[in-house]
Amino acid sequence: MFYWVMKTIVLGPLLRLIFRPWVTGVDNVPTEGGAILASNHLSFSDSIFLPLLLDRKVTFLAKADYFTGRGAKGRATALFFKLADQLPVDRSGGRASEAALRTGLKVLRRGDLLGIYPEGTRSPDGRLYRGKTGVARMALEGGVPVIPVVMVGTDKAQPIGRKLPRITRIGVRIGKPLDFSRYEGLEGDRFVLRSITDEIMYELMQLGGQEYVDVYAASMKERLAAAKRGKTVSLPGDPEDEDDAPQDLEAPLDAGVDTDVAADSTHDVGEPTDAVADLGEAGDQAGVDRSQVDPK
């Protein structure tokens, strides 16, 4: 109830009036049944405007910290997430990563929409980065389609480090559902998961026209942070990185701390952290596939 009151009565009308959001391809979202909305990730505002422009409810997996905050602000945040029916996940790694996947599958199996950012963290520069394969595993285990979604203008409205958004028009492009049922039963094959993830990222690139970078956004943020400190960091897959052998498969989901947290030295202290759980696969190491995104 709270979700719909906020969307249709309290926040929704105000956001529509101020930002005049537009959407295309809304007919590509099924009217019923579980599905994954796989979106590029430009801003904290993505998680607000995507649900706003859809008739169906969208559930995101939020960091458990948002449900256990202390003080007036922490308790208010926890109450908001609980009332909005968003789900807490522990992203400390290991078994917690598997639990996060199971939580997402519960959403899909009850016939709801699950929002995921395959890049795992916000883009540091507006480009599209390598996807993590948790989205592929969820699609296969849940037996649901993946719907590519591109956010437009949210990085201009609320770039990293900005607390209050600028008033600018926001858009959402929704692509046709991607069916991966041909890979049924292969959710344990990391090469299949990489192929599916690359196909999803290719569709996002085509839909949004973003430049694609074949490294993880979190790795790029590490490089940017190191550059500010006057150091150089070699990214996996860089030409100068000679040791690029495939690594052992680790946890099914990347349950590490979100690199959007204020601890990232590329961000301003006090920047709003991303409430969406990083659902990429930690074990999808660079070197497994260094080619440009191409589903073929």
Tab-separated table of C-alpha atoms in Angstrom:
chain	number	residue	atom	x	y	z
A	1	MET	CA	0.000	0.000	0.000
A	2	PHE	CA	2.763	2.442	0.979
A	3	TYR	CA	4.544	1.807	-2.356
A	4	TRP	CA	1.471	2.785	-4.367
A	5	VAL	CA	0.598	5.755	-2.161
A	6	MET	CA	4.097	7.194	-2.616
A	7	LYS	CA	4.068	6.478	-6.341
A	8	THR	CA	0.594	7.735	-7.230
A	9	ILE	CA	-0.221	10.338	-4.583
A	10	VAL	CA	2.847	11.699	-2.792
A	11	LEU	CA	6.134	11.555	-4.773
A	12	GLY	CA	4.983	10.393	-8.184
A	13	PRO	CA	2.912	13.401	-9.251
A	14	LEU	CA	5.585	15.820	-7.990
A	15	LEU	CA	8.390	14.062	-9.853
A	16	ARG	CA	6.347	13.931	-13.040
A	17	LEU	CA	5.620	17.650	-12.813
A	18	ILE	CA	9.209	18.679	-12.154
A	19	PHE	CA	11.199	16.292	-14.369
A	20	ARG	CA	8.598	15.539	-17.095
A	21	PRO	CA	9.894	11.950	-17.528
A	22	TRP	CA	9.231	10.089	-20.772
A	23	VAL	CA	9.260	6.389	-21.577
A	24	THR	CA	9.338	4.314	-24.761
A	25	GLY	CA	8.787	0.588	-25.184
A	26	VAL	CA	6.592	0.211	-22.122
A	27	ASP	CA	4.600	-2.434	-24.010
A	28	ASN	CA	7.676	-4.672	-23.813
A	29	VAL	CA	7.088	-5.142	-20.089
A	30	PRO	CA	4.738	-8.114	-19.565
A	31	THR	CA	1.505	-7.329	-17.771
A	32	GLU	CA	1.963	-10.320	-15.481
A	33	GLY	CA	4.560	-12.902	-14.500
A	34	GLY	CA	8.131	-12.619	-13.282
A	35	ALA	CA	10.763	-10.803	-15.315
A	36	ILE	CA	14.132	-9.153	-14.781
A	37	LEU	CA	14.577	-5.487	-15.664
A	38	ALA	CA	18.291	-5.215	-16.492
A	39	SER	CA	19.260	-1.554	-16.590
A	40	ASN	CA	22.329	0.554	-17.158
A	41	HIS	CA	23.260	2.477	-14.028
A	42	LEU	CA	24.043	6.186	-14.212
A	43	SER	CA	22.671	7.655	-11.010
A	44	PHE	CA	21.061	7.021	-7.652
A	45	SER	CA	17.910	8.408	-9.305
A	46	ASP	CA	17.653	5.385	-11.621
A	47	SER	CA	15.964	3.429	-8.839
A	48	ILE	CA	13.337	6.134	-8.496
A	49	PHE	CA	12.414	6.946	-12.088
A	50	LEU	CA	12.302	3.393	-13.441
A	51	PRO	CA	9.516	2.247	-11.068
A	52	LEU	CA	7.755	5.582	-11.497
A	53	LEU	CA	7.192	5.041	-15.218
A	54	LEU	CA	5.888	1.476	-15.042
A	55	ASP	CA	2.386	0.355	-14.110
A	56	ARG	CA	3.719	-2.708	-12.310
A	57	LYS	CA	5.641	-2.704	-9.059
A	58	VAL	CA	9.425	-3.110	-9.301
A	59	THR	CA	11.376	-4.698	-6.441
A	60	PHE	CA	15.047	-4.011	-5.893
A	61	LEU	CA	17.338	-5.863	-3.507
A	62	ALA	CA	18.655	-3.281	-1.062
A	63	LYS	CA	21.736	-3.436	1.144
A	64	ALA	CA	20.912	-4.798	4.585
A	65	ASP	CA	22.503	-1.690	6.104
A	66	TYR	CA	19.516	0.338	4.947
A	67	PHE	CA	17.265	-1.690	7.229
A	68	THR	CA	19.408	-1.448	10.353
A	69	GLY	CA	20.320	2.235	10.497
A	70	ARG	CA	20.578	4.059	13.797
A	71	GLY	CA	19.535	7.539	14.754
A	72	ALA	CA	16.577	9.439	13.350
A	73	LYS	CA	17.819	9.348	9.758
A	74	GLY	CA	18.750	5.662	9.916
A	75	ARG	CA	15.407	4.644	11.388
A	76	ALA	CA	13.523	6.748	8.836
A	77	THR	CA	15.454	5.122	5.993
A	78	ALA	CA	14.796	1.644	7.386
A	79	LEU	CA	11.098	2.382	7.737
A	80	PHE	CA	10.880	3.691	4.178
A	81	PHE	CA	12.496	0.597	2.671
A	82	LYS	CA	10.385	-1.764	4.744
A	83	LEU	CA	7.131	0.006	3.889
A	84	ALA	CA	8.110	0.102	0.199
A	85	ASP	CA	8.507	-3.708	0.313
A	86	GLN	CA	12.128	-3.602	-0.845
A	87	LEU	CA	14.174	-6.591	0.287
A	88	PRO	CA	17.359	-6.569	2.413
A	89	VAL	CA	20.363	-8.605	1.339
A	90	ASP	CA	23.635	-9.264	3.119
A	91	ARG	CA	26.479	-8.632	0.677
A	92	SER	CA	29.361	-9.803	2.816
A	93	GLY	CA	30.155	-12.602	0.365
A	94	GLY	CA	30.165	-16.401	0.483
A	95	ARG	CA	26.877	-17.844	1.680
A	96	ALA	CA	25.411	-14.349	1.882
A	97	SER	CA	25.853	-14.051	-1.894
A	98	GLU	CA	23.888	-17.239	-2.443
A	99	ALA	CA	21.206	-15.931	-0.090
A	100	ALA	CA	20.943	-12.759	-2.165
A	101	LEU	CA	20.335	-14.815	-5.290
A	102	ARG	CA	17.681	-16.875	-3.512
A	103	THR	CA	15.957	-13.702	-2.352
A	104	GLY	CA	15.825	-12.429	-5.926
A	105	LEU	CA	14.458	-15.746	-7.151
A	106	LYS	CA	11.629	-15.537	-4.606
A	107	VAL	CA	10.588	-12.228	-6.157
A	108	LEU	CA	10.614	-13.725	-9.647
A	109	ARG	CA	8.786	-16.911	-8.658
A	110	ARG	CA	5.938	-15.016	-7.075
A	111	GLY	CA	5.465	-13.337	-10.464
A	112	ASP	CA	6.956	-9.899	-9.776
A	113	LEU	CA	9.435	-7.653	-11.557
A	114	LEU	CA	13.000	-7.583	-10.237
A	115	GLY	CA	15.275	-4.648	-11.029
A	116	ILE	CA	18.991	-5.398	-11.496
A	117	TYR	CA	21.988	-3.328	-12.591
A	118	PRO	CA	24.347	-5.804	-14.316
A	119	GLU	CA	27.278	-3.365	-14.090
A	120	GLY	CA	27.084	-3.761	-10.318
A	121	THR	CA	27.744	-0.101	-9.577
A	122	ARG	CA	27.107	3.286	-11.131
A	123	SER	CA	29.121	4.215	-14.201
A	124	PRO	CA	31.875	6.658	-13.225
A	125	ASP	CA	31.824	8.483	-16.567
A	126	GLY	CA	28.569	7.767	-18.417
A	127	ARG	CA	29.950	4.832	-20.399
A	128	LEU	CA	28.571	1.286	-20.290
A	129	TYR	CA	30.774	-1.212	-18.474
A	130	ARG	CA	31.176	-4.990	-18.448
A	131	GLY	CA	28.232	-6.826	-16.930
A	132	LYS	CA	28.473	-9.270	-14.049
A	133	THR	CA	26.883	-12.638	-14.608
A	134	GLY	CA	24.538	-12.815	-11.612
A	135	VAL	CA	21.761	-11.512	-13.865
A	136	ALA	CA	22.277	-14.472	-16.220
A	137	ARG	CA	22.134	-17.032	-13.451
A	138	MET	CA	18.949	-15.495	-12.065
A	139	ALA	CA	17.333	-15.529	-15.497
A	140	LEU	CA	18.125	-19.217	-16.004
A	141	GLU	CA	17.222	-20.408	-12.520
A	142	GLY	CA	14.069	-18.312	-12.467
A	143	GLY	CA	13.068	-19.233	-16.018
A	144	VAL	CA	12.164	-15.611	-16.758
A	145	PRO	CA	12.880	-13.172	-19.589
A	146	VAL	CA	15.348	-10.326	-19.246
A	147	ILE	CA	14.100	-6.921	-20.356
A	148	PRO	CA	16.860	-4.423	-21.238
A	149	VAL	CA	16.252	-0.936	-19.857
A	150	VAL	CA	18.222	2.228	-20.544
A	151	MET	CA	18.035	5.267	-18.276
A	152	VAL	CA	18.532	8.582	-20.059
A	153	GLY	CA	19.566	11.833	-18.391
A	154	THR	CA	19.686	10.655	-14.797
A	155	ASP	CA	23.450	11.224	-14.701
A	156	LYS	CA	22.863	14.854	-15.641
A	157	ALA	CA	20.073	15.261	-13.102
A	158	GLN	CA	22.014	13.663	-10.248
A	159	PRO	CA	25.654	12.898	-11.054
A	160	ILE	CA	27.852	11.071	-8.576
A	161	GLY	CA	28.559	13.311	-5.608
A	162	ARG	CA	25.456	15.494	-5.968
A	163	LYS	CA	22.889	15.176	-3.175
A	164	LEU	CA	20.045	17.217	-4.679
A	165	PRO	CA	19.124	16.583	-8.339
A	166	ARG	CA	19.168	19.232	-11.028
A	167	ILE	CA	15.915	19.849	-12.832
A	168	THR	CA	16.285	18.231	-16.245
A	169	ARG	CA	14.167	15.870	-18.287
A	170	ILE	CA	14.541	12.152	-17.578
A	171	GLY	CA	13.862	9.313	-19.988
A	172	VAL	CA	13.571	5.521	-20.004
A	173	ARG	CA	13.952	3.244	-23.040
A	174	ILE	CA	12.699	-0.318	-22.698
A	175	GLY	CA	13.809	-2.955	-25.158
A	176	LYS	CA	12.224	-6.212	-26.241
A	177	PRO	CA	12.381	-9.144	-23.795
A	178	LEU	CA	15.343	-11.487	-24.188
A	179	ASP	CA	14.539	-15.196	-23.958
A	180	PHE	CA	17.347	-17.446	-22.728
A	181	SER	CA	15.324	-20.644	-22.333
A	182	ARG	CA	17.659	-22.291	-24.891
A	183	TYR	CA	20.237	-22.424	-22.092
A	184	GLU	CA	17.949	-24.142	-19.597
A	185	GLY	CA	19.892	-26.339	-17.191
A	186	LEU	CA	23.224	-24.644	-17.892
A	187	GLU	CA	23.160	-22.111	-15.063
A	188	GLY	CA	26.305	-23.724	-13.627
A	189	ASP	CA	28.340	-23.144	-16.805
A	190	ARG	CA	30.292	-19.908	-16.374
A	191	PHE	CA	30.913	-19.599	-20.123
A	192	VAL	CA	27.172	-19.759	-20.807
A	193	LEU	CA	26.582	-17.160	-18.104
A	194	ARG	CA	29.196	-14.887	-19.662
A	195	SER	CA	27.639	-15.300	-23.111
A	196	ILE	CA	24.179	-14.409	-21.796
A	197	THR	CA	25.502	-11.412	-19.885
A	198	ASP	CA	27.369	-10.125	-22.928
A	199	GLU	CA	24.193	-10.423	-24.983
A	200	ILE	CA	22.321	-8.366	-22.393
A	201	MET	CA	25.038	-5.699	-22.363
A	202	TYR	CA	25.063	-5.653	-26.172
A	203	GLU	CA	21.331	-4.928	-26.183
A	204	LEU	CA	21.820	-2.151	-23.638
A	205	MET	CA	24.570	-0.657	-25.793
A	206	GLN	CA	22.364	-0.785	-28.892
A	207	LEU	CA	19.355	0.612	-27.059
A	208	GLY	CA	21.146	3.497	-25.379
A	209	GLY	CA	24.039	4.270	-27.699
A	210	GLN	CA	26.529	4.338	-24.827
A	211	GLU	CA	30.186	3.677	-25.492
A	212	TYR	CA	31.055	0.203	-24.193
A	213	VAL	CA	34.115	-0.481	-22.047
A	214	ASP	CA	35.129	-4.129	-21.589
A	215	VAL	CA	36.196	-3.807	-17.956
A	216	TYR	CA	34.188	-3.673	-14.752
A	217	ALA	CA	32.969	-0.283	-13.575
A	218	ALA	CA	34.308	-1.024	-10.089
A	219	SER	CA	37.779	-1.617	-11.558
A	220	MET	CA	37.608	1.685	-13.415
A	221	LYS	CA	36.669	3.438	-10.198
A	222	GLU	CA	39.730	1.923	-8.539
A	223	ARG	CA	41.868	3.285	-11.354
A	224	LEU	CA	40.330	6.756	-11.043
A	225	ALA	CA	40.819	6.746	-7.292
A	226	ALA	CA	44.444	5.664	-7.725
A	227	ALA	CA	45.001	8.392	-10.317
A	228	LYS	CA	43.866	10.989	-7.791
A	229	ARG	CA	46.521	9.651	-5.450
A	230	GLY	CA	49.135	9.796	-8.196
A	231	LYS	CA	49.315	6.039	-8.657
A	232	THR	CA	48.676	3.760	-11.634
A	233	VAL	CA	46.425	0.711	-11.541
A	234	SER	CA	46.387	-1.851	-14.352
A	235	LEU	CA	42.878	-3.017	-15.115
A	236	PRO	CA	42.179	-6.692	-15.895
A	237	GLY	CA	42.126	-6.987	-19.660
A	238	ASP	CA	44.329	-3.931	-20.235
A	239	PRO	CA	46.997	-4.375	-22.927
A	240	GLU	CA	49.688	-3.847	-20.297
A	241	ASP	CA	48.183	-6.519	-18.049
A	242	GLU	CA	50.052	-9.655	-19.090
A	243	ASP	CA	48.759	-11.916	-16.337
A	244	ASP	CA	45.187	-12.304	-17.501
A	245	ALA	CA	44.502	-16.011	-17.061
A	246	PRO	CA	41.009	-17.170	-16.133
A	247	GLN	CA	40.455	-17.354	-12.391
A	248	ASP	CA	38.534	-19.899	-10.382
A	249	LEU	CA	34.829	-19.328	-10.095
A	250	GLU	CA	33.991	-17.780	-6.744
A	251	ALA	CA	30.689	-16.773	-5.157
A	252	PRO	CA	27.671	-16.754	-7.508
A	253	LEU	CA	26.997	-13.082	-6.851
A	254	ASP	CA	29.276	-10.140	-6.224
A	255	ALA	CA	28.411	-9.467	-2.620
A	256	GLY	CA	31.208	-6.996	-1.996
A	257	VAL	CA	30.681	-3.505	-0.641
A	258	ASP	CA	29.216	-1.218	-3.259
A	259	THR	CA	31.943	1.013	-4.671
A	260	ASP	CA	29.524	3.914	-4.642
A	261	VAL	CA	29.925	4.179	-0.874
A	262	ALA	CA	31.650	7.287	0.438
A	263	ALA	CA	34.782	5.249	1.098
A	264	ASP	CA	35.467	5.470	-2.637
A	265	SER	CA	37.844	8.409	-2.807
A	266	THR	CA	36.437	9.484	-6.162
A	267	HIS	CA	33.231	10.514	-4.417
A	268	ASP	CA	32.367	13.259	-2.047
A	269	VAL	CA	31.912	12.325	1.572
A	270	GLY	CA	28.233	12.071	2.326
A	271	GLU	CA	27.212	11.084	-1.188
A	272	PRO	CA	23.981	9.065	-1.144
A	273	THR	CA	24.883	5.410	-1.494
A	274	ASP	CA	23.259	3.098	-3.979
A	275	ALA	CA	20.414	1.119	-2.438
A	276	VAL	CA	20.483	-1.539	-5.121
A	277	ALA	CA	22.407	-4.727	-4.302
A	278	ASP	CA	25.312	-5.559	-6.574
A	279	LEU	CA	24.087	-8.750	-8.224
A	280	GLY	CA	27.058	-9.527	-10.424
A	281	GLU	CA	29.150	-12.651	-10.088
A	282	ALA	CA	32.387	-12.239	-8.182
A	283	GLY	CA	33.855	-15.243	-9.909
A	284	ASP	CA	33.364	-13.804	-13.382
A	285	GLN	CA	36.966	-12.700	-13.585
A	286	ALA	CA	38.455	-10.844	-16.495
A	287	GLY	CA	40.309	-13.139	-18.839
A	288	VAL	CA	37.401	-15.534	-19.299
A	289	ASP	CA	36.231	-13.428	-22.222
A	290	ARG	CA	38.128	-10.332	-23.286
A	291	SER	CA	36.319	-9.767	-26.577
A	292	GLN	CA	34.036	-6.846	-27.239
A	293	VAL	CA	30.397	-7.358	-26.470
A	294	ASP	CA	28.834	-9.502	-29.159
A	295	PRO	CA	26.139	-12.110	-28.507
A	296	LYS	CA	27.299	-14.086	-31.512
